[in-house]
Short mmCIF file of C-alpha atoms in Angstrom, two decimals:
data_model
loop_
_atom_site.label_atom_id
_atom_site.label_comp_id
_atom_site.label_asym_id
_atom_site.label_seq_id
_atom_site.Cartn_x
_atom_site.Cartn_y
_atom_site.Cartn_z
CA MET A 939 19.15 -28.79 -12.36
CA LYS A 940 17.08 -30.82 -10.06
CA GLN A 941 13.87 -32.96 -11.88
CA ASN A 942 11.85 -31.12 -10.02
CA ASP A 943 13.35 -27.29 -10.13
CA GLN A 944 11.83 -27.05 -13.57
CA VAL A 945 8.28 -25.91 -12.12
CA TYR A 946 9.86 -23.74 -9.57
CA ILE A 947 11.69 -22.01 -12.72
CA LYS A 948 8.46 -21.86 -14.58
CA LEU A 949 6.58 -20.24 -11.45
CA GLN A 950 9.88 -18.01 -11.08
CA LYS A 951 8.98 -16.66 -14.18
CA HIS A 952 5.43 -16.28 -14.04
CA LEU A 953 5.83 -14.26 -10.92
CA ASP A 954 8.51 -12.03 -12.56
CA ASN A 955 5.95 -11.05 -15.16
CA GLN A 956 3.40 -9.89 -12.42
CA ALA A 957 3.27 -6.39 -11.04
CA VAL A 958 6.21 -6.59 -8.51
CA GLY A 959 8.53 -8.96 -10.66
CA PHE A 960 10.46 -11.53 -9.30
CA PRO A 961 13.63 -11.68 -11.18
CA ALA A 962 16.07 -14.89 -11.49
CA THR A 963 19.71 -14.46 -9.68
CA LYS A 964 22.89 -16.11 -10.98
CA THR A 965 22.66 -18.02 -7.75
CA GLY A 966 19.77 -19.21 -8.40
CA VAL A 967 18.44 -18.34 -4.69
CA GLU A 968 15.25 -17.24 -5.60
CA ILE A 969 14.12 -21.16 -6.21
CA ARG A 970 15.46 -22.39 -2.73
CA ILE A 971 12.96 -19.44 -1.57
CA LEU A 972 10.14 -20.64 -3.95
CA LYS A 973 10.81 -24.13 -2.79
CA HIS A 974 10.48 -23.11 0.93
CA ILE A 975 6.43 -22.04 0.09
CA PHE A 976 5.55 -24.54 -2.50
CA THR A 977 5.34 -28.21 -3.06
CA PRO A 978 6.20 -28.84 -6.71
CA GLU A 979 2.43 -29.61 -7.41
CA GLU A 980 1.34 -26.03 -5.82
CA ALA A 981 4.23 -24.39 -7.58
CA LYS A 982 2.95 -25.62 -11.09
CA ILE A 983 -0.86 -24.68 -10.22
CA ALA A 984 0.56 -21.27 -8.80
CA SER A 985 1.99 -20.69 -12.44
CA PHE A 986 -1.73 -20.46 -13.40
CA LEU A 987 -3.03 -17.70 -11.21
CA SER A 988 -2.65 -13.86 -11.88
CA TYR A 989 -1.70 -10.73 -9.86
CA LYS A 990 -5.75 -10.06 -9.96
CA VAL A 991 -8.07 -11.76 -7.90
CA GLU A 992 -10.29 -14.03 -9.74
CA PRO A 993 -12.93 -16.71 -9.03
CA LEU A 994 -12.10 -20.68 -8.18
CA LYS A 995 -14.24 -21.49 -11.37
CA MET A 996 -12.39 -19.04 -13.41
CA ILE A 997 -8.87 -20.45 -12.42
CA TYR A 998 -10.20 -23.85 -12.39
CA SER A 999 -10.87 -23.46 -16.06
CA ARG A 1000 -7.17 -23.18 -16.69
CA VAL A 1001 -5.95 -25.63 -14.68
CA GLU A 1002 -8.51 -28.70 -15.04
CA HIS A 1003 -6.03 -30.51 -16.87
CA LEU A 1004 -4.23 -30.80 -13.61
CA VAL A 1005 -6.78 -31.26 -10.44
CA GLU A 1006 -9.69 -33.15 -10.67
CA SER A 1007 -12.08 -31.00 -9.61
CA PRO A 1008 -12.73 -27.12 -7.99
CA GLU A 1009 -12.92 -28.65 -4.59
CA GLU A 1010 -9.70 -30.10 -4.82
CA LEU A 1011 -8.13 -26.79 -6.43
CA GLU A 1012 -9.49 -25.01 -3.47
CA LYS A 1013 -8.14 -27.49 -1.08
CA ILE A 1014 -4.71 -27.09 -2.76
CA PHE A 1015 -5.22 -23.18 -2.59
CA ASP A 1016 -5.94 -23.62 0.79
CA ARG A 1017 -2.44 -25.18 1.79
CA ILE A 1018 -0.53 -22.80 -0.78
CA GLN A 1019 -2.55 -19.82 1.43
CA LYS A 1020 -1.35 -21.32 4.51
CA LYS A 1021 2.18 -21.10 3.84
CA GLY A 1022 1.52 -17.48 2.56
CA GLY A 1023 2.30 -18.26 -1.27
CA ILE A 1024 -0.91 -16.84 -2.51
CA GLU A 1025 -3.46 -14.45 -1.12
CA PHE A 1026 -7.22 -14.14 -1.61
CA LYS A 1027 -10.04 -11.54 -1.04
CA ILE A 1028 -13.40 -12.28 0.21
CA LYS A 1029 -16.36 -10.70 -2.43
CA ASN A 1030 -19.63 -11.56 -1.90
CA GLY A 1031 -18.86 -14.16 0.57
CA LYS A 1032 -16.62 -15.87 -1.77
CA LYS A 1033 -12.97 -16.04 -2.14
CA TYR A 1034 -11.07 -14.84 -4.82
CA TYR A 1035 -7.44 -15.75 -5.46
CA CYS A 1036 -4.16 -14.41 -6.75
CA ASN A 1037 -0.37 -14.17 -7.17
CA ALA A 1038 1.16 -12.44 -3.91
CA PRO A 1039 4.46 -10.93 -4.56
CA LEU A 1040 7.51 -11.34 -2.45
CA ILE A 1041 7.34 -7.81 -0.60
CA VAL A 1042 4.47 -6.71 0.42
CA GLY A 1043 3.39 -10.44 0.46
CA MET A 1044 5.10 -14.18 0.79
CA TYR A 1045 7.67 -13.05 3.12
CA GLU A 1046 5.32 -10.94 5.60
CA PHE A 1047 2.97 -14.27 5.91
CA GLN A 1048 6.17 -16.42 6.57
CA THR A 1049 6.12 -15.39 10.31
CA ASP A 1050 5.79 -18.41 11.92
CA ARG A 1051 7.73 -20.56 9.46
CA LEU A 1052 11.00 -18.75 9.20
CA THR A 1053 14.28 -20.61 9.73
CA PRO A 1054 17.63 -19.61 9.71
CA GLU A 1055 18.30 -21.32 6.03
CA PHE A 1056 15.39 -19.12 4.64
CA VAL A 1057 16.25 -16.21 6.62
CA LYS A 1058 19.84 -16.18 4.74
CA ASP A 1059 18.11 -17.32 1.58
CA PHE A 1060 15.73 -14.04 1.79
CA ASN A 1061 19.13 -11.69 2.74
CA ASP A 1062 20.70 -13.33 -0.26
CA TYR A 1063 17.61 -12.37 -2.59
CA THR A 1064 16.90 -9.07 -1.28
CA SER A 1065 20.37 -8.13 -1.69
CA ASP A 1066 20.95 -8.60 -5.25
CA LYS A 1067 21.29 -6.09 -7.64
CA ASN A 1068 18.10 -7.84 -9.94
CA PHE A 1069 15.89 -7.89 -7.12
CA GLY A 1070 16.69 -4.32 -5.84
CA ILE A 1071 16.03 -2.96 -9.31
CA GLU A 1072 12.89 -4.49 -9.60
CA PHE A 1073 11.72 -3.47 -6.59
CA LEU A 1074 12.53 0.22 -7.16
CA SER A 1075 11.24 -0.36 -10.66
CA THR A 1076 7.40 0.56 -9.59
CA LYS A 1077 5.79 3.28 -10.29
CA LEU A 1078 4.01 3.64 -7.01
CA PRO A 1079 5.69 2.25 -3.71
CA GLN A 1080 3.66 0.05 -1.85
CA MET A 1081 3.93 1.68 1.48
CA ARG A 1082 3.85 5.28 2.75
CA THR A 1083 4.95 7.05 5.91
CA ILE A 1084 2.50 8.93 7.44
CA PRO A 1085 3.45 11.14 10.59
CA VAL A 1086 2.68 10.18 14.10
CA ALA A 1087 -0.19 12.20 15.72
CA LYS A 1088 1.68 14.28 18.22
CA SER A 1089 3.80 16.04 15.53
CA ILE A 1090 0.89 17.39 13.50
CA HIS A 1091 0.75 20.69 13.61
CA PRO A 1092 -3.30 22.06 13.94
CA GLN A 1093 -2.69 24.46 11.16
CA TYR A 1094 -2.48 22.15 8.96
CA ASN A 1095 -5.09 20.50 6.87
CA VAL A 1096 -4.28 17.06 7.34
CA SER A 1097 -6.09 14.46 4.72
CA THR A 1098 -7.39 11.61 6.38
CA PHE A 1099 -5.02 9.20 5.06
CA ASP A 1100 -2.19 10.81 6.52
CA GLU A 1101 -3.93 10.97 9.92
CA VAL A 1102 -3.41 7.85 11.68
CA THR A 1103 -6.15 8.10 14.06
CA THR A 1104 -9.14 8.72 11.41
CA LEU A 1105 -7.49 5.87 9.30
CA LEU A 1106 -8.15 3.51 11.92
CA LYS A 1107 -11.44 4.69 12.94
CA GLN A 1108 -12.53 4.84 8.75
CA ALA A 1109 -10.74 0.96 8.80
CA GLU A 1110 -12.78 -1.76 7.85
CA GLU A 1111 -12.85 -4.90 10.84
CA PRO A 1112 -11.18 -7.15 11.45
CA PHE A 1113 -8.16 -5.88 12.71
CA VAL A 1114 -5.23 -8.46 13.63
CA ILE A 1115 -1.79 -7.84 15.47
CA ILE A 1116 0.89 -9.59 14.40
CA GLU A 1117 4.50 -9.60 15.39
CA CYS A 1118 7.19 -8.04 13.45
CA ILE A 1119 8.88 -10.26 10.88
CA CYS A 1120 11.77 -8.00 10.32
CA ARG A 1121 12.38 -8.09 14.14
CA LYS A 1122 11.72 -11.72 14.53
CA LYS A 1123 14.47 -12.03 11.65
CA LYS A 1124 16.66 -10.35 13.47
CA SER A 1125 16.46 -12.01 16.45
CA ILE A 1126 16.92 -15.32 14.58
CA GLU A 1127 20.31 -13.51 13.18
CA GLY A 1128 21.27 -12.86 17.13
CA GLU A 1129 20.10 -9.17 17.08
CA SER A 1130 17.88 -7.64 19.17
CA CYS A 1131 16.03 -4.50 18.64
CA LYS A 1132 17.29 -1.04 19.70
CA VAL A 1133 13.82 0.52 20.23
CA THR A 1134 11.47 -1.35 21.63
CA ASP A 1135 11.17 -4.82 23.26
CA ARG A 1136 7.76 -5.93 22.20
CA LYS A 1137 6.99 -8.00 19.43
CA GLU A 1138 3.41 -7.37 18.57
CA THR A 1139 3.35 -3.98 16.68
CA CYS A 1140 2.21 -4.59 13.05
CA LEU A 1141 -1.24 -4.39 11.99
CA ALA A 1142 -3.30 -6.12 9.46
CA ILE A 1143 -6.54 -4.65 8.62
CA GLY A 1144 -9.95 -5.99 6.58
CA GLY A 1145 -8.97 -8.00 3.86
CA MET A 1146 -5.43 -8.14 4.38
CA ALA A 1147 -6.58 -9.36 8.24
CA GLN A 1148 -8.76 -11.93 6.89
CA MET A 1149 -5.91 -13.84 5.28
CA THR A 1150 -3.76 -13.40 8.29
CA LEU A 1151 -6.56 -15.05 10.63
CA ALA A 1152 -7.14 -17.63 7.44
CA ASN A 1153 -3.33 -18.29 7.83
CA ASP A 1154 -3.16 -18.77 11.61
CA VAL A 1155 -0.90 -15.91 12.03
CA GLY A 1156 -1.45 -13.41 14.63
CA ARG A 1157 -4.56 -12.45 17.10
CA LYS A 1158 -7.61 -10.82 16.56
CA ILE A 1159 -8.13 -7.72 18.64
CA THR A 1160 -10.74 -4.99 18.87
CA ARG A 1161 -10.56 -1.59 16.86
CA ASP A 1162 -9.73 0.12 20.52
CA GLU A 1163 -6.96 -1.94 21.06
CA ALA A 1164 -5.65 -1.58 17.86
CA MET A 1165 -5.36 1.93 18.63
CA SER A 1166 -3.62 1.64 21.84
CA ILE A 1167 -1.16 -0.38 20.19
CA ILE A 1168 -0.40 2.04 17.46
CA GLU A 1169 -0.70 5.02 20.15
CA GLN A 1170 1.96 2.74 21.79
CA ASN A 1171 4.14 2.20 19.04
CA GLN A 1172 4.05 6.18 18.42
CA LYS A 1173 5.60 6.56 22.13
CA GLU A 1174 8.36 4.30 21.57
CA GLY A 1175 9.63 6.34 18.50
CA LEU A 1176 8.49 3.67 15.63
CA VAL A 1177 8.18 5.00 12.35
CA LEU A 1178 4.21 4.68 10.84
CA GLN A 1179 4.27 2.83 7.40
CA PRO A 1180 0.86 1.86 6.20
CA SER A 1181 0.14 0.32 2.75
CA ASN A 1182 0.17 3.28 -0.03
CA THR A 1183 -3.70 3.46 -0.09
CA LYS A 1184 -6.66 5.59 1.40
CA LYS A 1185 -8.18 2.26 2.80
CA ALA A 1186 -5.47 0.97 5.29
CA GLU A 1187 -5.10 -2.76 4.74
CA PHE A 1188 -1.71 -2.60 6.91
CA ILE A 1189 0.15 -0.29 9.45
CA CYS A 1190 3.54 -1.21 10.05
CA SER A 1191 5.59 0.30 12.90
CA CYS A 1192 9.31 0.46 11.85
CA CYS A 1193 12.55 1.10 13.42
CA GLY A 1194 15.59 1.62 11.80
CA CYS A 1195 17.14 -1.31 12.89
CA CYS A 1196 15.35 -4.15 11.99
CA CYS A 1197 12.97 -2.76 9.38
CA GLY A 1198 14.09 -3.74 5.87
CA MET A 1199 12.07 -0.89 4.30
CA LEU A 1200 13.83 1.93 6.25
CA ASP A 1201 17.19 -0.16 5.47
CA MET A 1202 16.65 0.28 1.86
CA HIS A 1203 15.75 3.98 2.78
CA LYS A 1204 19.52 4.56 4.29
CA ASN A 1205 21.22 2.46 1.28
CA LEU A 1206 19.74 5.05 -1.65
CA PRO A 1207 21.45 8.29 -2.61
CA LYS A 1208 18.36 10.10 -3.16
CA PRO A 1209 15.56 7.60 -1.19
CA LEU A 1210 12.58 10.10 -1.29
CA ASP A 1211 12.56 9.28 -5.27
CA PHE A 1212 11.14 5.81 -4.50
CA TRP A 1213 9.06 7.07 -1.52
CA ALA A 1214 5.58 8.45 -0.70
CA THR A 1215 5.56 11.17 1.84
CA ASN A 1216 3.71 14.68 2.52
CA PHE A 1217 5.81 16.12 5.34
CA HIS A 1218 9.35 16.89 6.14
CA ALA A 1219 10.76 18.82 9.37
CA ILE A 1220 12.21 21.83 9.73
CA VAL A 1221 14.39 23.42 12.71
CA ASP A 1222 14.02 26.64 14.49
CA ASN A 1223 17.77 27.39 14.63
CA ASN A 1224 16.67 30.66 17.32
CA THR A 1225 15.31 28.04 19.92
CA CYS A 1226 17.08 24.62 19.25
CA GLU A 1227 19.50 23.98 22.07
CA GLY A 1228 21.40 21.27 20.28
CA CYS A 1229 20.46 18.43 22.55
CA GLY A 1230 20.90 15.64 20.08
CA ASN A 1231 17.48 13.89 20.88
CA CYS A 1232 16.12 14.26 17.51
CA GLU A 1233 19.32 12.70 15.68
CA GLU A 1234 19.18 10.05 18.51
CA SER A 1235 15.15 9.17 17.76
CA CYS A 1236 15.33 9.45 13.52
CA GLN A 1237 15.32 5.94 12.23
CA VAL A 1238 16.91 7.33 9.31
CA GLY A 1239 19.75 9.16 9.92
CA ALA A 1240 17.88 12.20 8.65
CA VAL A 1241 18.75 15.00 11.56
CA SER A 1242 22.20 15.62 12.59
CA VAL A 1243 23.43 18.33 15.42
CA SER A 1244 26.14 20.49 13.84
CA GLU A 1245 29.11 20.89 15.29
CA LYS A 1246 29.71 24.24 14.67
CA GLU A 1247 26.41 26.06 14.98
CA GLN A 1248 25.14 23.77 17.60
CA TYR A 1249 21.54 23.55 16.27
CA ALA A 1250 19.90 20.18 14.51
CA VAL A 1251 20.30 20.31 10.71
CA VAL A 1252 17.67 18.03 8.62
CA ASN A 1253 18.63 16.45 5.43
CA LEU A 1254 15.58 17.16 3.36
CA GLY A 1255 17.13 14.77 0.81
CA ARG A 1256 16.74 11.80 3.66
CA CYS A 1257 13.74 12.99 5.62
CA LEU A 1258 10.62 10.55 5.89
CA GLY A 1259 8.19 13.33 7.56
CA CYS A 1260 7.84 10.62 10.41
CA GLY A 1261 7.41 12.98 12.84
CA VAL A 1262 9.23 10.71 15.48
CA CYS A 1263 12.17 13.89 16.17
CA VAL A 1264 9.09 16.56 16.72
CA SER A 1265 7.64 14.58 19.47
CA ASN A 1266 11.27 13.73 21.21
CA CYS A 1267 12.12 17.53 20.82
CA PRO A 1268 12.18 18.82 24.47
CA THR A 1269 12.02 22.90 23.23
CA GLU A 1270 9.34 22.04 20.28
CA SER A 1271 12.18 23.21 17.78
CA ILE A 1272 11.46 21.14 15.41
CA SER A 1273 8.04 21.02 13.18
CA LEU A 1274 6.70 19.32 10.34
CA LEU A 1275 6.06 21.19 7.33
CA LYS A 1276 3.64 19.84 4.11
CA LYS A 1277 4.83 19.74 1.28
CA PRO A 1278 3.58 21.98 -1.30
CA THR A 1279 2.22 19.41 -3.71
CA GLU A 1280 0.38 16.38 -1.87
CA VAL A 1281 0.49 12.76 -3.00
CA ILE A 1282 -2.60 11.00 -3.08
CA PRO A 1283 -2.56 7.21 -3.01
CA PRO A 1284 -5.17 5.34 -4.67
CA GLN A 1285 -8.33 4.06 -2.80
CA THR A 1286 -7.39 0.19 -2.22
CA ARG A 1287 -4.62 -2.14 -2.61
CA GLU A 1288 -6.09 -3.86 -5.81
CA GLU A 1289 -5.99 -0.13 -7.78
CA LEU A 1290 -2.77 0.41 -6.42
CA ILE A 1291 -1.26 -3.34 -7.86
CA ASP A 1292 -3.12 -2.16 -11.08
CA ILE A 1293 -1.05 1.09 -11.38
CA ILE A 1294 2.01 -0.78 -10.56
CA MET A 1295 1.52 -3.52 -13.58
CA ALA A 1296 0.48 -0.70 -16.10
CA GLY A 1297 3.64 0.91 -15.32
CA LYS A 1298 5.78 -1.89 -14.84
CA LYS A 1299 9.16 -1.09 -16.69
CA GLY A 1300 11.16 -3.20 -19.00
CA ARG A 1301 15.03 -3.88 -19.55
CA PHE A 1302 15.38 -0.29 -21.11
CA GLY A 1303 13.33 1.10 -18.15
CA LYS A 1304 15.49 -1.15 -15.74
CA LEU A 1305 18.78 0.15 -17.48
CA MET A 1306 17.87 3.87 -17.05
CA LEU A 1307 17.11 3.52 -13.19
CA THR A 1308 20.43 1.50 -12.75
CA GLY A 1309 22.13 4.24 -14.15
CA LYS A 1310 19.93 7.28 -12.16
CA LEU A 1311 21.03 5.23 -8.72
CA PHE A 1312 24.97 5.21 -9.94
CA PHE A 1313 24.97 8.98 -10.65
CA ASP A 1314 22.86 9.88 -8.27
CA ALA A 1315 25.59 8.26 -5.61
CA VAL A 1316 28.22 9.91 -7.31
CA ARG A 1317 26.52 13.58 -7.49
CA THR A 1318 25.66 13.31 -4.17
CA GLY A 1319 29.02 12.32 -2.63
CA GLN A 1320 27.53 8.78 -1.71
CA THR A 1321 29.89 6.36 -3.77
CA HIS A 1322 30.22 3.93 -0.70
CA LEU A 1323 26.20 3.29 -1.60
CA LEU A 1324 27.68 1.52 -4.76
CA LYS A 1325 27.77 -1.93 -3.98
#
């Protein structure tokens, strides 16, 4: 163990006790991730933050033995924040600070700091079983899937939080467009996106946008520009995944070839057990011509054309209800059906994190989840996912 590693181990343990944990691994790759973001001094101070936002003076009362003044602490926070290590929220004109989870949080703010070494460490860490179980253990997912606008039938009473245009109209300014970190990571790995060649597709909104601007990430745009970009994303067949809140703080536009979330979906035996979505696709077998457009456009492999009957079949255990297949069907044979029970997200990201913290699983709960994943893979005949 190196001399400075102890402060990083302390920070790792601290972060693991927050709402979205940061578990240790046998390889210690999580320490290298922390070193990419925090200096030893910054790691020591970050260990005194919480998952809940707090004012500077309250945090200073816990770290005054480490820093000389609140002003010095604020400068340290600004340095960490610019590297994506912590989050802030502005209330009544003042900054409140908190720890950031790795996802959604620290990782997404590495857009301009990605290196081949960090990408390898991130891949190694997020593919570790300990991280996977921790990430899936949250009571609510941090993101959800909403339909592309063209796929929504007028007969449905679509809630405002599931309708992207209304979501953007009601959202708080500012709006910031940022480069998709998942596609940037893929390019570093020598691969390119199969769905779009555009880089700026992900949107930060309100408080999240204020953080990106403070971190010198992305560029500020108008509400109309935000709506235009999201419209283009829908046309290209990207899946809309906003924050799992009524008040939108970000909208990711995702592809199955690059997005880490959709890749995780494809590697789970029963992914909808860990997903938030209020729709699924259905096919009219009488009009479907089996052209395969839906199968080609589906970003999670939930639609296939039956070779025997020559019409499309939707795997309801995998369909996200994103509506991409609907907007790509030339015979209008696919439509979205609203699920009988609507999943209503919390109002804000702060409320979401509080719910996640309140439902945080202990060791027994995680063992139960591990067993569930194993048995689901066996029962669904997807034992190839047991890796």
